[in-house]
């Protein structure tokens, strides 16, 4: 996998269909930002009325509004992400076909209406990510508690060897978090392209195709860290332009991984468990064009 090739393909795709890519970015990122604004005001309101809330006055209205908003917060953002992934998938195919067709507002609306699977995908995925991380944080917490207790009893400093063990466990937990995040990172594109696949099967497919490539996928994420810092300095405004480039690069990586897996000779990927069809390298619009064509059958000479 060549990171430079994936990013160059993404640049070309966004350049060819710049307007609809930017439109999708402004629509979904813009809605996401608008959705965050009420949350900020609610948090500031709660902070401003902390003393009243603790005394019991003004408790119910503010807290009730907060939990109502929180209920929306765990539903709407994942739907935005899935709808955006669907739009990126559509725009990628439009770009490859060379068509002049553009995504309309009706297309964006339809993508959002069919983005319900993003809710389960988001929360189920991050549940497993943090469960994996807890597997290393629990030993860290236990050992650190014992170490602090021993140090207090003996009025000694924590031994250097024990400190090193704790440090290793901490970085191990962080590494597990990154590994699992990358392992499940292609779920969105699987479901965007095959919503009938289901969240659990999408997770399984993502784990299979990213195996052996998680290190380079981590480097791919790091290659955008400079853009992320610049976007942060502009209060997120730069994401409207960086978003399509980043999302398209991830989509190209997803297609590349599918192609490499299909060529590996491993168990074929079934996007729907009951379906007998499987992914083949010819399905890849970005890299399959370089594959050799099957030889045409020879014509039989008639006597």
PDB file of C-alpha atoms in Angstrom, residues 182-284:
ATOM      1  CA  UNK A 182      -7.843   1.008  12.923  1.00  0.00           C
ATOM      2  CA  UNK A 183      -9.131  -2.577  12.845  1.00  0.00           C
ATOM      3  CA  UNK A 184     -12.738  -1.336  12.957  1.00  0.00           C
ATOM      4  CA  UNK A 185     -12.058   1.807  10.913  1.00  0.00           C
ATOM      5  CA  UNK A 186     -13.434   0.471   7.619  1.00  0.00           C
ATOM      6  CA  UNK A 187     -16.855  -0.402   9.083  1.00  0.00           C
ATOM      7  CA  UNK A 188     -18.296   2.870   7.824  1.00  0.00           C
ATOM      8  CA  UNK A 189     -17.384   2.234   4.199  1.00  0.00           C
ATOM      9  CA  UNK A 190     -18.591  -1.373   4.342  1.00  0.00           C
ATOM     10  CA  UNK A 191     -22.002  -0.256   5.600  1.00  0.00           C
ATOM     11  CA  UNK A 192     -22.123   2.762   3.275  1.00  0.00           C
ATOM     12  CA  UNK A 193     -21.685   0.474   0.281  1.00  0.00           C
ATOM     13  CA  UNK A 194     -23.545  -2.546   1.690  1.00  0.00           C
ATOM     14  CA  UNK A 195     -26.011  -1.425   4.392  1.00  0.00           C
ATOM     15  CA  UNK A 196     -27.608  -4.876   4.282  1.00  0.00           C
ATOM     16  CA  UNK A 197     -24.355  -6.330   5.597  1.00  0.00           C
ATOM     17  CA  UNK A 198     -25.156  -5.484   9.221  1.00  0.00           C
ATOM     18  CA  UNK A 199     -22.924  -3.986  11.916  1.00  0.00           C
ATOM     19  CA  UNK A 200     -21.452  -7.261  13.210  1.00  0.00           C
ATOM     20  CA  UNK A 201     -20.551  -8.518   9.745  1.00  0.00           C
ATOM     21  CA  UNK A 202     -19.105  -5.098   8.824  1.00  0.00           C
ATOM     22  CA  UNK A 203     -16.846  -5.286  11.881  1.00  0.00           C
ATOM     23  CA  UNK A 204     -15.730  -8.776  10.875  1.00  0.00           C
ATOM     24  CA  UNK A 205     -14.963  -7.646   7.312  1.00  0.00           C
ATOM     25  CA  UNK A 206     -13.057  -4.585   8.537  1.00  0.00           C
ATOM     26  CA  UNK A 207     -10.910  -6.709  10.854  1.00  0.00           C
ATOM     27  CA  UNK A 208     -10.117  -9.178   8.080  1.00  0.00           C
ATOM     28  CA  UNK A 209      -9.119  -6.684   5.399  1.00  0.00           C
ATOM     29  CA  UNK A 210      -7.034  -4.471   7.730  1.00  0.00           C
ATOM     30  CA  UNK A 211      -5.021  -7.374   9.165  1.00  0.00           C
ATOM     31  CA  UNK A 212      -1.387  -6.953   8.188  1.00  0.00           C
ATOM     32  CA  UNK A 213      -1.928  -3.322   7.133  1.00  0.00           C
ATOM     33  CA  UNK A 214      -2.700  -1.658  10.468  1.00  0.00           C
ATOM     34  CA  UNK A 215       0.789  -0.211  10.824  1.00  0.00           C
ATOM     35  CA  UNK A 216       0.671   1.554   7.469  1.00  0.00           C
ATOM     36  CA  UNK A 217      -2.922   2.650   8.095  1.00  0.00           C
ATOM     37  CA  UNK A 218      -1.662   4.270  11.299  1.00  0.00           C
ATOM     38  CA  UNK A 219       0.996   6.087   9.268  1.00  0.00           C
ATOM     39  CA  UNK A 220      -1.753   7.169   6.862  1.00  0.00           C
ATOM     40  CA  UNK A 221      -3.617   8.760   9.769  1.00  0.00           C
ATOM     41  CA  UNK A 222      -0.419  10.433  10.971  1.00  0.00           C
ATOM     42  CA  UNK A 223       0.131  11.929   7.509  1.00  0.00           C
ATOM     43  CA  UNK A 224      -2.966  14.097   8.102  1.00  0.00           C
ATOM     44  CA  UNK A 225      -1.908  15.329  11.537  1.00  0.00           C
ATOM     45  CA  UNK A 226      -0.546  18.599  10.108  1.00  0.00           C
ATOM     46  CA  UNK A 227      -3.849  19.313   8.382  1.00  0.00           C
ATOM     47  CA  UNK A 228      -5.669  18.486  11.611  1.00  0.00           C
ATOM     48  CA  UNK A 229      -3.608  21.017  13.554  1.00  0.00           C
ATOM     49  CA  UNK A 230      -4.289  23.694  10.934  1.00  0.00           C
ATOM     50  CA  UNK A 231      -7.995  22.879  11.013  1.00  0.00           C
ATOM     51  CA  UNK A 232      -7.966  23.188  14.801  1.00  0.00           C
ATOM     52  CA  UNK A 233      -6.321  26.613  14.545  1.00  0.00           C
ATOM     53  CA  UNK A 234      -9.191  27.728  12.281  1.00  0.00           C
ATOM     54  CA  UNK A 235     -11.824  26.468  14.767  1.00  0.00           C
ATOM     55  CA  UNK A 236     -12.682  23.579  12.437  1.00  0.00           C
ATOM     56  CA  UNK A 237     -13.517  25.743   9.410  1.00  0.00           C
ATOM     57  CA  UNK A 238     -10.696  24.213   7.364  1.00  0.00           C
ATOM     58  CA  UNK A 239     -12.353  20.794   7.763  1.00  0.00           C
ATOM     59  CA  UNK A 240     -14.846  21.838   5.092  1.00  0.00           C
ATOM     60  CA  UNK A 241     -12.012  21.561   2.553  1.00  0.00           C
ATOM     61  CA  UNK A 242      -9.819  18.925   4.225  1.00  0.00           C
ATOM     62  CA  UNK A 243     -12.756  16.601   4.941  1.00  0.00           C
ATOM     63  CA  UNK A 244     -13.336  15.462   1.329  1.00  0.00           C
ATOM     64  CA  UNK A 245      -9.606  14.879   0.769  1.00  0.00           C
ATOM     65  CA  UNK A 246      -9.279  12.859   3.986  1.00  0.00           C
ATOM     66  CA  UNK A 247     -12.499  10.866   3.460  1.00  0.00           C
ATOM     67  CA  UNK A 248     -11.624  10.073  -0.149  1.00  0.00           C
ATOM     68  CA  UNK A 249      -8.160   8.877   0.888  1.00  0.00           C
ATOM     69  CA  UNK A 250      -9.739   6.544   3.452  1.00  0.00           C
ATOM     70  CA  UNK A 251     -12.176   5.298   0.815  1.00  0.00           C
ATOM     71  CA  UNK A 252      -9.281   4.536  -1.536  1.00  0.00           C
ATOM     72  CA  UNK A 253      -7.552   2.640   1.272  1.00  0.00           C
ATOM     73  CA  UNK A 254     -10.751   0.648   1.832  1.00  0.00           C
ATOM     74  CA  UNK A 255     -10.965  -0.308  -1.835  1.00  0.00           C
ATOM     75  CA  UNK A 256      -7.270  -1.186  -1.941  1.00  0.00           C
ATOM     76  CA  UNK A 257      -7.618  -3.441   1.106  1.00  0.00           C
ATOM     77  CA  UNK A 258     -10.591  -5.220  -0.453  1.00  0.00           C
ATOM     78  CA  UNK A 259      -8.593  -5.830  -3.616  1.00  0.00           C
ATOM     79  CA  UNK A 260      -5.547  -7.133  -1.768  1.00  0.00           C
ATOM     80  CA  UNK A 261      -7.700  -9.429   0.347  1.00  0.00           C
ATOM     81  CA  UNK A 262      -9.477 -10.779  -2.744  1.00  0.00           C
ATOM     82  CA  UNK A 263      -6.113 -11.560  -4.359  1.00  0.00           C
ATOM     83  CA  UNK A 264      -4.745 -13.222  -1.214  1.00  0.00           C
ATOM     84  CA  UNK A 265      -6.669 -16.443  -1.753  1.00  0.00           C
ATOM     85  CA  UNK A 266      -8.232 -16.290   1.726  1.00  0.00           C
ATOM     86  CA  UNK A 267     -11.862 -17.059   2.478  1.00  0.00           C
ATOM     87  CA  UNK A 268     -13.953 -14.813   0.174  1.00  0.00           C
ATOM     88  CA  UNK A 269     -15.684 -11.843   1.735  1.00  0.00           C
ATOM     89  CA  UNK A 270     -19.459 -12.052   1.828  1.00  0.00           C
ATOM     90  CA  UNK A 271     -21.125  -8.734   2.549  1.00  0.00           C
ATOM     91  CA  UNK A 272     -24.302 -10.646   3.316  1.00  0.00           C
ATOM     92  CA  UNK A 273     -23.826 -13.997   5.041  1.00  0.00           C
ATOM     93  CA  UNK A 274     -26.618 -15.691   3.056  1.00  0.00           C
ATOM     94  CA  UNK A 275     -25.317 -14.366  -0.270  1.00  0.00           C
ATOM     95  CA  UNK A 276     -23.131 -16.587  -2.420  1.00  0.00           C
ATOM     96  CA  UNK A 277     -21.494 -13.646  -4.182  1.00  0.00           C
ATOM     97  CA  UNK A 278     -18.142 -12.386  -2.957  1.00  0.00           C
ATOM     98  CA  UNK A 279     -15.900  -9.404  -3.630  1.00  0.00           C
ATOM     99  CA  UNK A 280     -13.428  -9.677  -6.493  1.00  0.00           C
ATOM    100  CA  UNK A 281     -10.587  -7.321  -7.535  1.00  0.00           C
ATOM    101  CA  UNK A 282     -12.575  -6.330 -10.632  1.00  0.00           C
ATOM    102  CA  UNK A 283     -15.041  -4.529  -8.318  1.00  0.00           C
ATOM    103  CA  UNK A 284     -12.405  -1.944  -7.391  1.00  0.00           C
TER     104      UNK A 284
END
